[in-house]
């Protein structure tokens, strides 16, 4: 194939990479604008180099006229996430678009089924329609979704694999396997931290809701002049607040609810 034919062939792939990258960046920006946590940490994309396409075609015995149907990653998008849990969210976001602006052809879960090299990542192969000057063209693209730790390992392993070109010394191979294990443990540790953060946020939310209810009750009781103990109740609340025991605060609030019921106080 002549260089001009390659150029023509790759144009829709370049367009697809640009469009898909922008679409995922838009999702990320939308979360950020709404002050919400974005499961997408970063997005990158590339069109496979001609020599890499030829190398892969050669390795897999794919004739040149079949590369567009048989090489799925001429267009590639990589989405990195902070936590393993975010990967599922991104996969869900992509599945929701299936049949809309893209078609899912295959999903490859190398997180459940780790590759012998130690490689972990979630791949989704899609068909994506591109509007070109010569009409619509549907191309194949690969979306790789992985954590920062998975990406770090894969980037290093990829460059070493190219450097040694199938002659990787055994000791480097072993080190990479151990590094893959370390990246796996790092992801697990980060997930535990994430759980702790979520639990702490939940606890904070519960506590602030109870305190808000207590304040409403005390304020309502204050508004009824006969209730002298409202001042005492406030003092009691301050003591419980100092203690910080959420259960005691909740019990106290329930007592206030009962008292408000007895006095027929309308909650504010
Ligand atoms: P590049 O240079 O990143 O484009 P296979 O027949 O299984 O070897 P296939 O059918 O293309 O390969 O699909 P697969 O396994 O899903 O791999 C597609 C891409 O995933 C690869 O593209 C890599 O980017 C990445 N990948 C897969 N396995 C490994 C691995 O062990 N280490 C690293 N670092 N990346 C991997 P290319 O074309 O191989 O490379």
Short mmCIF file of C-alpha atoms and ligand atoms in Angstrom, two decimals:
data_model
loop_
_atom_site.label_atom_id
_atom_site.label_comp_id
_atom_site.label_asym_id
_atom_site.label_seq_id
_atom_site.Cartn_x
_atom_site.Cartn_y
_atom_site.Cartn_z
CA UNK A 1 0.00 0.00 0.00
CA UNK A 2 1.31 3.46 -0.95
CA UNK A 3 1.86 6.14 1.67
CA UNK A 4 -1.04 8.22 0.27
CA UNK A 5 -3.37 5.22 0.59
CA UNK A 6 -2.26 4.82 4.23
CA UNK A 7 -2.95 8.51 4.83
CA UNK A 8 -6.45 8.16 3.34
CA UNK A 9 -7.11 5.01 5.37
CA UNK A 10 -6.05 6.61 8.65
CA UNK A 11 -8.05 9.89 8.30
CA UNK A 12 -11.34 8.50 9.75
CA UNK A 13 -9.38 6.88 12.60
CA UNK A 14 -7.79 10.23 13.45
CA UNK A 15 -11.21 11.84 13.44
CA UNK A 16 -12.69 9.08 15.63
CA UNK A 17 -9.89 9.44 18.20
CA UNK A 18 -10.43 13.23 18.35
CA UNK A 19 -14.20 12.86 18.74
CA UNK A 20 -14.12 10.05 21.31
CA UNK A 21 -11.45 11.82 23.37
CA UNK A 22 -13.55 14.99 23.43
CA UNK A 23 -16.70 13.05 24.39
CA UNK A 24 -15.02 11.42 27.41
CA UNK A 25 -13.35 14.70 28.42
CA UNK A 26 -16.80 16.32 28.32
CA UNK A 27 -18.13 13.71 30.77
CA UNK A 28 -15.18 14.45 33.06
CA UNK A 29 -15.78 18.23 32.81
CA UNK A 30 -19.49 17.81 33.50
CA UNK A 31 -18.76 16.02 36.80
CA UNK A 32 -16.22 18.68 37.77
CA UNK A 33 -18.54 21.59 36.95
CA UNK A 34 -21.20 20.03 39.19
CA UNK A 35 -18.60 19.60 41.98
CA UNK A 36 -19.10 15.85 41.75
CA UNK A 37 -16.43 13.18 41.85
CA UNK A 38 -15.42 12.16 38.32
CA UNK A 39 -14.71 8.44 37.75
CA UNK A 40 -12.58 9.61 34.80
CA UNK A 41 -9.18 10.88 35.88
CA UNK A 42 -7.74 11.45 32.40
CA UNK A 43 -8.32 10.63 28.75
CA UNK A 44 -5.77 10.08 26.02
CA UNK A 45 -5.97 8.78 22.49
CA UNK A 46 -3.76 7.75 19.62
CA UNK A 47 -3.87 6.32 16.12
CA UNK A 48 -1.58 3.31 15.78
CA UNK A 49 1.60 4.04 13.82
CA UNK A 50 1.81 2.45 10.35
CA UNK A 51 4.80 0.25 11.32
CA UNK A 52 2.93 -0.99 14.44
CA UNK A 53 -0.09 -1.87 12.29
CA UNK A 54 2.16 -3.76 9.87
CA UNK A 55 3.97 -5.50 12.74
CA UNK A 56 0.68 -6.64 14.30
CA UNK A 57 -0.74 -7.73 10.92
CA UNK A 58 2.41 -9.73 10.29
CA UNK A 59 2.38 -11.31 13.77
CA UNK A 60 -1.25 -12.35 13.41
CA UNK A 61 -1.06 -13.31 9.72
CA UNK A 62 -3.62 -10.68 8.70
CA UNK A 63 -3.59 -9.72 4.97
CA UNK A 64 -3.26 -5.96 4.35
CA UNK A 65 -6.73 -5.74 2.78
CA UNK A 66 -8.24 -7.11 6.02
CA UNK A 67 -6.49 -4.93 8.59
CA UNK A 68 -9.47 -2.61 9.07
CA UNK A 69 -11.72 -5.56 10.01
CA UNK A 70 -9.18 -7.57 11.99
CA UNK A 71 -7.05 -5.01 13.85
CA UNK A 72 -9.33 -3.58 16.48
CA UNK A 73 -7.04 -0.97 17.97
CA UNK A 74 -5.98 1.21 15.02
CA UNK A 75 -7.94 3.87 16.92
CA UNK A 76 -7.27 3.69 20.65
CA UNK A 77 -8.67 5.62 23.60
CA UNK A 78 -7.28 5.22 27.10
CA UNK A 79 -9.26 6.27 30.15
CA UNK A 80 -7.49 6.29 33.51
CA UNK A 81 -9.31 6.17 36.82
CA UNK A 82 -8.16 6.75 40.38
CA UNK A 83 -9.83 3.67 41.86
CA UNK A 84 -10.70 0.18 40.54
CA UNK A 85 -14.37 0.87 41.42
CA UNK A 86 -14.37 3.81 38.99
CA UNK A 87 -13.65 1.41 36.11
CA UNK A 88 -17.08 -0.21 36.55
CA UNK A 89 -18.70 3.23 36.49
CA UNK A 90 -16.93 4.13 33.24
CA UNK A 91 -17.89 0.75 31.71
CA UNK A 92 -21.50 1.46 32.70
CA UNK A 93 -21.33 4.92 31.08
CA UNK A 94 -20.10 3.34 27.84
CA UNK A 95 -22.71 0.54 27.94
CA UNK A 96 -25.44 3.20 28.28
CA UNK A 97 -24.29 4.62 24.94
CA UNK A 98 -24.42 1.24 23.20
CA UNK A 99 -26.64 1.58 20.12
CA UNK A 100 -26.60 5.38 20.37
CA UNK A 101 -23.35 7.03 19.25
CA UNK A 102 -21.35 3.77 19.35
CA UNK A 103 -21.82 0.01 19.15
CA UNK A 104 -20.15 -2.38 21.59
CA UNK A 105 -18.60 -5.32 19.77
CA UNK A 106 -16.70 -7.00 22.60
CA UNK A 107 -15.59 -6.53 26.19
CA UNK A 108 -12.31 -7.98 27.45
CA UNK A 109 -11.92 -8.04 31.21
CA UNK A 110 -8.21 -8.37 31.90
CA UNK A 111 -8.84 -7.27 35.50
CA UNK A 112 -10.70 -10.48 36.36
CA UNK A 113 -8.62 -12.45 33.87
CA UNK A 114 -5.12 -11.03 34.36
CA UNK A 115 -2.84 -11.68 31.37
CA UNK A 116 0.18 -13.99 31.95
CA UNK A 117 2.44 -10.91 31.67
CA UNK A 118 0.66 -9.38 34.70
CA UNK A 119 -1.27 -6.93 32.48
CA UNK A 120 -4.57 -5.65 33.92
CA UNK A 121 -7.04 -3.39 32.14
CA UNK A 122 -10.64 -3.39 30.90
CA UNK A 123 -10.98 -3.24 27.11
CA UNK A 124 -14.11 -2.40 25.15
CA UNK A 125 -14.05 -2.82 21.39
CA UNK A 126 -16.54 -0.56 19.66
CA UNK A 127 -17.78 0.30 16.21
CA UNK A 128 -17.90 4.05 15.76
CA UNK A 129 -19.47 5.93 12.83
CA UNK A 130 -17.40 8.78 11.43
CA UNK A 131 -18.85 11.39 9.08
CA UNK A 132 -16.19 11.98 6.43
CA UNK A 133 -16.08 14.12 3.29
CA UNK A 134 -16.88 10.90 1.42
CA UNK A 135 -19.84 9.80 3.53
CA UNK A 136 -20.21 7.80 6.72
CA UNK A 137 -17.59 5.22 7.61
CA UNK A 138 -17.83 2.82 10.54
CA UNK A 139 -14.50 2.03 12.12
CA UNK A 140 -13.34 -0.22 14.95
CA UNK A 141 -11.83 1.38 18.06
CA UNK A 142 -10.49 0.05 21.34
CA UNK A 143 -11.21 1.77 24.65
CA UNK A 144 -8.80 0.77 27.43
CA UNK A 145 -9.96 1.57 30.95
CA UNK A 146 -7.47 1.20 33.79
CA UNK A 147 -6.37 2.68 37.12
CA UNK A 148 -3.35 4.93 37.50
CA UNK A 149 -1.41 2.01 39.01
CA UNK A 150 -2.36 -0.34 36.13
CA UNK A 151 -1.36 2.38 33.66
CA UNK A 152 1.98 2.98 35.35
CA UNK A 153 2.84 -0.72 35.16
CA UNK A 154 1.62 -1.16 31.56
CA UNK A 155 3.58 1.87 30.34
CA UNK A 156 6.86 0.63 31.84
CA UNK A 157 6.27 -2.96 30.72
CA UNK A 158 5.38 -1.81 27.20
CA UNK A 159 8.58 0.22 26.80
CA UNK A 160 10.73 -2.61 28.19
CA UNK A 161 9.05 -5.12 25.89
CA UNK A 162 9.91 -2.92 22.91
CA UNK A 163 13.44 -2.32 24.19
CA UNK A 164 14.25 -6.02 24.53
CA UNK A 165 12.09 -7.12 21.55
CA UNK A 166 11.24 -10.67 22.73
CA UNK A 167 14.67 -11.10 24.38
CA UNK A 168 13.72 -9.80 27.78
CA UNK A 169 16.13 -11.16 30.41
CA UNK A 170 14.50 -13.53 32.89
CA UNK A 171 15.33 -11.32 35.92
CA UNK A 172 13.55 -8.28 34.32
CA UNK A 173 10.59 -10.50 33.52
CA UNK A 174 10.45 -11.65 37.18
CA UNK A 175 10.78 -8.09 38.46
CA UNK A 176 7.90 -6.99 36.20
CA UNK A 177 5.73 -9.79 37.58
CA UNK A 178 6.51 -8.64 41.12
CA UNK A 179 5.84 -5.02 40.10
CA UNK A 180 2.46 -6.09 38.68
CA UNK A 181 1.66 -7.73 42.03
CA UNK A 182 2.71 -4.52 43.84
CA UNK A 183 0.45 -2.42 41.55
CA UNK A 184 -2.41 -4.82 42.32
CA UNK A 185 -1.84 -4.44 46.08
CA UNK A 186 -1.61 -0.65 45.69
CA UNK A 187 -5.02 -0.62 43.96
CA UNK A 188 -6.51 -2.74 46.76
CA UNK A 189 -5.06 -0.43 49.44
CA UNK A 190 -6.38 2.65 47.63
CA UNK A 191 -9.84 1.05 47.46
CA UNK A 192 -9.78 0.53 51.23
CA UNK A 193 -8.85 4.21 51.73
CA UNK A 194 -11.71 5.13 49.38
CA UNK A 195 -14.13 3.07 51.50
CA UNK A 196 -12.87 4.82 54.66
CA UNK A 197 -13.39 8.24 53.05
CA UNK A 198 -16.92 7.31 51.94
CA UNK A 199 -17.79 5.95 55.41
CA UNK A 200 -16.43 9.12 57.08
CA UNK A 201 -18.48 11.26 54.67
CA UNK A 202 -21.60 9.21 55.44
CA UNK A 203 -21.04 9.51 59.20
CA UNK A 204 -20.54 13.27 58.89
CA UNK A 205 -23.78 13.51 56.90
CA UNK A 206 -25.75 11.52 59.54
CA UNK A 207 -24.29 13.56 62.39
CA UNK A 208 -25.05 16.89 60.75
CA UNK A 209 -28.64 15.77 60.03
CA UNK A 210 -29.21 14.81 63.70
CA UNK A 211 -27.70 18.09 64.92
CA UNK A 212 -29.94 20.03 62.52
CA UNK A 213 -33.01 18.21 63.92
CA UNK A 214 -31.89 18.87 67.52
CA UNK A 215 -31.54 22.59 66.77
CA UNK A 216 -34.96 22.70 65.15
CA UNK A 217 -36.51 21.00 68.20
CA UNK A 218 -34.75 23.23 70.76
CA UNK A 219 -35.61 26.36 68.79
CA UNK A 220 -39.26 25.31 68.57
CA UNK A 221 -39.35 24.58 72.32
CA UNK A 222 -37.75 27.99 73.06
CA UNK A 223 -40.52 29.65 71.12
CA UNK A 224 -43.02 28.42 73.72
CA UNK A 225 -42.32 30.67 76.71
CA UNK A 226 -43.56 28.16 79.35
CA UNK A 227 -40.85 25.68 78.48
CA UNK A 228 -38.15 26.74 80.93
CA UNK A 229 -36.07 23.61 80.37
CA UNK A 230 -35.21 24.65 76.80
CA UNK A 231 -32.05 26.38 78.11
CA UNK A 232 -31.15 23.24 80.04
CA UNK A 233 -31.71 21.16 76.90
CA UNK A 234 -29.27 23.33 75.00
CA UNK A 235 -26.63 22.84 77.71
CA UNK A 236 -27.24 19.09 77.59
CA UNK A 237 -26.81 19.17 73.82
CA UNK A 238 -23.45 20.96 74.16
CA UNK A 239 -22.21 18.23 76.53
CA UNK A 240 -23.32 15.48 74.14
CA UNK A 241 -21.78 17.34 71.21
CA UNK A 242 -18.46 17.47 73.09
CA UNK A 243 -18.69 13.70 73.67
CA UNK A 244 -19.34 13.23 69.95
CA UNK A 245 -21.27 9.95 70.41
CA UNK A 246 -23.69 9.79 67.49
CA UNK A 247 -25.95 7.23 69.24
CA UNK A 248 -26.40 9.46 72.31
CA UNK A 249 -27.14 12.46 70.07
CA UNK A 250 -29.75 10.40 68.23
CA UNK A 251 -31.40 9.26 71.51
CA UNK A 252 -31.39 12.87 72.75
CA UNK A 253 -33.09 13.99 69.55
CA UNK A 254 -35.78 11.31 69.99
CA UNK A 255 -36.46 12.58 73.54
CA UNK A 256 -36.81 16.11 72.12
CA UNK A 257 -39.27 14.78 69.53
CA UNK A 258 -41.36 13.26 72.36
CA UNK A 259 -41.20 16.50 74.38
CA UNK A 260 -42.20 18.55 71.32
CA UNK A 261 -45.10 16.11 70.85
CA UNK A 262 -46.25 16.55 74.47
CA UNK A 263 -46.24 20.37 74.16
CA UNK A 264 -47.82 20.19 70.72
CA UNK A 265 -44.92 22.19 69.29
CA UNK A 266 -44.88 22.68 65.53
CA UNK A 267 -41.41 21.79 64.29
CA UNK A 268 -39.74 24.70 62.46
P1 LIG B 1 0.22 -0.98 21.48
O1 LIG B 1 1.58 -0.59 21.09
O2 LIG B 1 -0.15 -0.54 22.85
O3 LIG B 1 -0.81 -0.60 20.47
P2 LIG B 1 -3.25 -10.36 21.63
O4 LIG B 1 -3.49 -11.14 20.36
O5 LIG B 1 -4.10 -10.84 22.80
O6 LIG B 1 -1.80 -10.25 21.99
P3 LIG B 1 -4.97 -8.20 20.76
O7 LIG B 1 -5.83 -9.21 20.10
O8 LIG B 1 -4.64 -7.00 19.95
O9 LIG B 1 -3.64 -8.84 21.33
O10 LIG B 1 -5.79 -7.70 21.98
P4 LIG B 1 -5.40 -7.37 23.46
O11 LIG B 1 -4.70 -8.47 24.11
O12 LIG B 1 -6.69 -6.96 24.04
O13 LIG B 1 -4.33 -6.17 23.39
C1 LIG B 1 -4.57 -4.95 22.82
C2 LIG B 1 -3.72 -3.90 23.50
O14 LIG B 1 -3.76 -4.06 24.93
C3 LIG B 1 -2.25 -3.95 23.19
O15 LIG B 1 -1.98 -3.35 21.95
C4 LIG B 1 -1.66 -3.18 24.37
O16 LIG B 1 -1.87 -1.79 24.23
C5 LIG B 1 -2.50 -3.70 25.49
N1 LIG B 1 -1.88 -4.90 26.08
C6 LIG B 1 -2.32 -6.17 25.97
N2 LIG B 1 -1.50 -7.00 26.65
C7 LIG B 1 -0.52 -6.24 27.20
C8 LIG B 1 0.62 -6.53 28.03
O17 LIG B 1 0.91 -7.65 28.40
N3 LIG B 1 1.39 -5.45 28.40
C9 LIG B 1 1.12 -4.17 28.00
N4 LIG B 1 1.93 -3.20 28.42
N5 LIG B 1 0.05 -3.89 27.22
C10 LIG B 1 -0.75 -4.90 26.82
P5 LIG B 1 -0.67 -3.67 21.16
O18 LIG B 1 -0.98 -3.59 19.71
O19 LIG B 1 -0.07 -4.97 21.61
O20 LIG B 1 0.32 -2.56 21.56
#
